[in-house]
């Protein structure tokens, strides 16, 4: 069963686009990481400066190891000062199938 | 900006797998619908008989029109008796990019 995660990141006022740009760069970095099926970056429909990341990985282990992808820790270092508080724990789910994933 | 939706469906006790199977069939039906980028079906990590659907469409209009895809209304008719109450309004978000979508 694949590992899914839908998580919210709140940026400081006016910093939402900067945060989204960092996450879009993270998406390009993890695109070729083992087991990365989906890493989609979104903005909130109502809340300014609130960014969502929706991920699907072949396993939770693949997700956890993505911290070791070259450049990812540096991006986290860039993103942290933009955040308005700590990230909330995202919503985890067990992906069983559907349309649009690679495999 | 693409339209994202992450929604929860609670099935009656013991009916979660039946509901998931119906949604997986829906995924194959909408796979070629205009603007359907993602239609992923998941189970909850903790709650029995709770199913999640994560969708990305080129526009909200594309999503709304998916009700007209042949067979979809019939599947909804099969799913409704399995539900434990009405579906909650899902979480909508504006997809700006990332990895794993078609375009």
Tab-separated table of C-alpha atoms in Angstrom:
chain	number	residue	atom	x	y	z
A	1	UNK	CA	0.000	0.000	0.000
A	2	UNK	CA	1.333	3.391	-0.935
A	3	UNK	CA	1.774	6.183	1.588
A	4	UNK	CA	-0.197	9.406	1.178
A	5	UNK	CA	0.205	12.701	2.992
A	6	UNK	CA	-1.802	15.922	2.751
A	7	UNK	CA	-0.185	18.629	4.822
A	8	UNK	CA	-0.663	22.311	5.582
A	9	UNK	CA	2.090	24.892	5.931
A	10	UNK	CA	1.250	28.385	7.142
A	11	UNK	CA	3.629	31.153	6.122
A	12	UNK	CA	4.136	34.486	7.784
A	13	UNK	CA	1.989	37.298	6.327
A	14	UNK	CA	3.083	38.030	2.762
A	15	UNK	CA	5.442	35.054	2.598
A	16	UNK	CA	3.092	32.470	1.116
A	17	UNK	CA	4.388	32.759	-2.438
A	18	UNK	CA	8.018	32.525	-1.292
A	19	UNK	CA	7.152	29.384	0.632
A	20	UNK	CA	5.278	27.919	-2.334
A	21	UNK	CA	8.286	28.593	-4.574
A	22	UNK	CA	10.576	26.731	-2.180
A	23	UNK	CA	8.184	23.772	-2.141
A	24	UNK	CA	7.966	23.756	-5.943
A	25	UNK	CA	11.763	23.559	-5.976
A	26	UNK	CA	11.577	20.705	-3.470
A	27	UNK	CA	9.192	18.943	-5.854
A	28	UNK	CA	11.807	18.999	-8.622
A	29	UNK	CA	14.402	17.620	-6.198
A	30	UNK	CA	12.312	14.677	-5.018
A	31	UNK	CA	10.829	13.952	-8.447
A	32	UNK	CA	13.494	11.303	-9.049
A	33	UNK	CA	13.811	10.136	-5.469
A	34	UNK	CA	13.005	6.430	-4.961
A	35	UNK	CA	9.268	5.855	-4.682
A	36	UNK	CA	8.088	9.427	-5.197
A	37	UNK	CA	4.822	9.254	-7.144
A	38	UNK	CA	3.314	12.616	-6.361
A	39	UNK	CA	4.432	15.875	-4.768
A	40	UNK	CA	1.841	18.532	-5.533
A	41	UNK	CA	1.978	22.090	-4.203
A	42	UNK	CA	-1.216	24.108	-3.729
A	43	UNK	CA	-2.451	27.306	-2.179
A	44	UNK	CA	-5.459	27.521	0.086
A	45	UNK	CA	-8.715	28.659	-1.499
A	46	UNK	CA	-9.481	30.983	1.425
A	47	UNK	CA	-6.487	31.542	3.683
A	48	UNK	CA	-3.735	33.846	2.470
A	49	UNK	CA	-0.196	32.530	2.843
A	50	UNK	CA	-1.318	28.970	3.465
A	51	UNK	CA	0.267	26.278	1.320
A	52	UNK	CA	-0.658	22.601	1.001
A	53	UNK	CA	1.551	19.717	-0.084
A	54	UNK	CA	-0.055	16.482	-1.275
A	55	UNK	CA	2.327	13.548	-1.566
A	56	UNK	CA	2.158	9.901	-2.601
A	57	UNK	CA	5.153	7.626	-2.046
A	58	UNK	CA	5.563	3.897	-2.645
A	59	UNK	CA	6.196	3.567	1.101
A	60	UNK	CA	6.502	5.693	4.229
A	61	UNK	CA	10.159	4.732	4.313
A	62	UNK	CA	10.652	6.295	0.879
A	63	UNK	CA	9.029	9.455	2.189
A	64	UNK	CA	11.142	9.552	5.317
A	65	UNK	CA	14.351	9.047	3.341
A	66	UNK	CA	13.543	12.011	1.104
A	67	UNK	CA	15.125	14.205	3.767
A	68	UNK	CA	18.413	12.800	2.539
A	69	UNK	CA	17.887	13.858	-1.083
A	70	UNK	CA	20.679	16.341	-1.893
A	71	UNK	CA	19.487	19.898	-1.402
A	72	UNK	CA	16.326	19.072	0.529
A	73	UNK	CA	17.723	19.961	3.957
A	74	UNK	CA	18.974	23.269	2.582
A	75	UNK	CA	15.489	24.022	1.254
A	76	UNK	CA	13.994	23.183	4.639
A	77	UNK	CA	16.456	25.645	6.123
A	78	UNK	CA	15.189	28.303	3.725
A	79	UNK	CA	11.556	27.498	4.432
A	80	UNK	CA	11.674	27.417	8.228
A	81	UNK	CA	12.078	31.196	8.755
A	82	UNK	CA	9.046	31.786	6.518
A	83	UNK	CA	6.750	29.610	8.599
A	84	UNK	CA	4.171	30.979	11.000
A	85	UNK	CA	4.659	28.424	13.753
A	86	UNK	CA	5.493	24.753	13.425
A	87	UNK	CA	3.891	22.749	10.606
A	88	UNK	CA	0.824	20.803	11.686
A	89	UNK	CA	0.978	17.056	11.404
A	90	UNK	CA	-0.414	16.260	7.961
A	91	UNK	CA	-3.189	13.844	7.138
A	92	UNK	CA	-1.744	10.411	6.363
A	93	UNK	CA	-3.632	7.831	4.296
A	94	UNK	CA	-3.083	4.445	2.646
A	95	UNK	CA	-3.281	4.801	-1.128
A	96	UNK	CA	-4.847	1.741	-2.730
A	97	UNK	CA	-5.182	2.868	-6.343
A	98	UNK	CA	-6.932	5.103	-8.779
A	99	UNK	CA	-6.008	7.257	-11.727
A	100	UNK	CA	-3.045	9.517	-12.367
A	101	UNK	CA	-0.192	7.843	-10.525
A	102	UNK	CA	2.745	6.273	-12.316
A	103	UNK	CA	2.327	2.783	-10.962
B	1	UNK	CA	-4.816	27.119	-11.500
B	2	UNK	CA	-5.889	23.527	-11.177
B	3	UNK	CA	-8.622	22.399	-8.794
B	4	UNK	CA	-7.770	20.007	-5.947
B	5	UNK	CA	-10.092	18.118	-3.649
B	6	UNK	CA	-9.340	15.809	-0.725
B	7	UNK	CA	-12.529	14.246	0.582
B	8	UNK	CA	-13.610	11.709	3.167
B	9	UNK	CA	-16.326	9.103	2.743
B	10	UNK	CA	-17.442	7.033	5.728
B	11	UNK	CA	-18.988	3.663	4.970
B	12	UNK	CA	-21.296	1.632	7.149
B	13	UNK	CA	-19.509	-0.925	9.341
B	14	UNK	CA	-17.924	-3.612	7.188
B	15	UNK	CA	-18.689	-1.792	3.935
B	16	UNK	CA	-15.443	0.138	3.504
B	17	UNK	CA	-13.894	-2.240	0.971
B	18	UNK	CA	-17.095	-2.312	-1.105
B	19	UNK	CA	-17.110	1.478	-1.144
B	20	UNK	CA	-13.428	1.610	-2.081
B	21	UNK	CA	-14.050	-0.805	-4.955
B	22	UNK	CA	-16.813	1.413	-6.307
B	23	UNK	CA	-14.528	4.443	-6.125
B	24	UNK	CA	-11.736	2.558	-7.888
B	25	UNK	CA	-14.229	1.805	-10.653
B	26	UNK	CA	-15.162	5.484	-10.735
B	27	UNK	CA	-11.472	6.292	-11.161
B	28	UNK	CA	-11.302	4.216	-14.324
B	29	UNK	CA	-14.418	5.974	-15.642
B	30	UNK	CA	-13.139	9.493	-15.095
B	31	UNK	CA	-9.572	8.697	-16.153
B	32	UNK	CA	-10.317	9.949	-19.670
B	33	UNK	CA	-12.750	12.677	-18.687
B	34	UNK	CA	-11.676	16.168	-19.782
B	35	UNK	CA	-9.220	17.668	-17.326
B	36	UNK	CA	-8.919	14.755	-14.914
B	37	UNK	CA	-5.329	14.671	-13.716
B	38	UNK	CA	-5.642	12.655	-10.547
B	39	UNK	CA	-8.277	10.499	-8.858
B	40	UNK	CA	-6.637	8.543	-6.066
B	41	UNK	CA	-8.510	6.262	-3.684
B	42	UNK	CA	-7.169	5.600	-0.185
B	43	UNK	CA	-8.164	4.040	3.097
B	44	UNK	CA	-7.765	5.733	6.439
B	45	UNK	CA	-4.743	4.770	8.514
B	46	UNK	CA	-6.808	4.527	11.700
B	47	UNK	CA	-10.541	4.501	11.012
B	48	UNK	CA	-12.115	1.327	9.661
B	49	UNK	CA	-14.452	1.745	6.713
B	50	UNK	CA	-13.279	5.285	5.977
B	51	UNK	CA	-12.200	6.034	2.419
B	52	UNK	CA	-10.481	9.132	1.020
B	53	UNK	CA	-10.529	10.412	-2.531
B	54	UNK	CA	-7.856	12.848	-3.664
B	55	UNK	CA	-8.554	14.572	-6.973
B	56	UNK	CA	-6.847	17.090	-9.243
B	57	UNK	CA	-8.708	18.535	-12.217
B	58	UNK	CA	-7.695	21.215	-14.708
B	59	UNK	CA	-10.650	23.263	-13.458
B	60	UNK	CA	-13.535	23.030	-11.005
B	61	UNK	CA	-15.838	23.004	-14.032
B	62	UNK	CA	-14.151	19.834	-15.287
B	63	UNK	CA	-14.724	18.272	-11.881
B	64	UNK	CA	-18.361	19.279	-11.744
B	65	UNK	CA	-19.010	17.928	-15.242
B	66	UNK	CA	-17.617	14.527	-14.269
B	67	UNK	CA	-21.061	13.719	-12.925
B	68	UNK	CA	-22.090	13.465	-16.545
B	69	UNK	CA	-19.473	10.864	-17.461
B	70	UNK	CA	-21.367	7.728	-18.539
B	71	UNK	CA	-21.761	5.318	-15.638
B	72	UNK	CA	-20.782	7.742	-12.889
B	73	UNK	CA	-24.332	8.424	-11.698
B	74	UNK	CA	-25.001	4.702	-11.575
B	75	UNK	CA	-21.902	4.224	-9.395
B	76	UNK	CA	-23.069	7.015	-7.092
B	77	UNK	CA	-26.356	5.154	-6.825
B	78	UNK	CA	-24.450	2.038	-5.761
B	79	UNK	CA	-22.300	3.936	-3.288
B	80	UNK	CA	-25.009	5.908	-1.502
B	81	UNK	CA	-26.562	2.963	0.392
B	82	UNK	CA	-23.089	2.041	1.703
B	83	UNK	CA	-22.461	5.466	3.243
B	84	UNK	CA	-22.725	6.155	6.947
B	85	UNK	CA	-24.376	9.564	6.664
B	86	UNK	CA	-23.828	12.227	4.046
B	87	UNK	CA	-20.289	12.816	2.724
B	88	UNK	CA	-18.506	15.709	4.413
B	89	UNK	CA	-17.527	18.621	2.235
B	90	UNK	CA	-14.007	17.857	1.093
B	91	UNK	CA	-10.986	20.086	1.376
B	92	UNK	CA	-10.592	22.191	-1.775
B	93	UNK	CA	-7.260	23.701	-2.809
B	94	UNK	CA	-5.681	25.515	-5.749
B	95	UNK	CA	-2.986	23.344	-7.307
B	96	UNK	CA	-0.068	25.412	-8.589
B	97	UNK	CA	2.397	22.730	-9.606
B	98	UNK	CA	4.773	20.063	-8.445
B	99	UNK	CA	5.677	16.552	-9.448
B	100	UNK	CA	3.582	13.648	-10.694
B	101	UNK	CA	0.759	15.314	-12.609
B	102	UNK	CA	0.384	14.968	-16.359
B	103	UNK	CA	0.572	18.643	-17.194
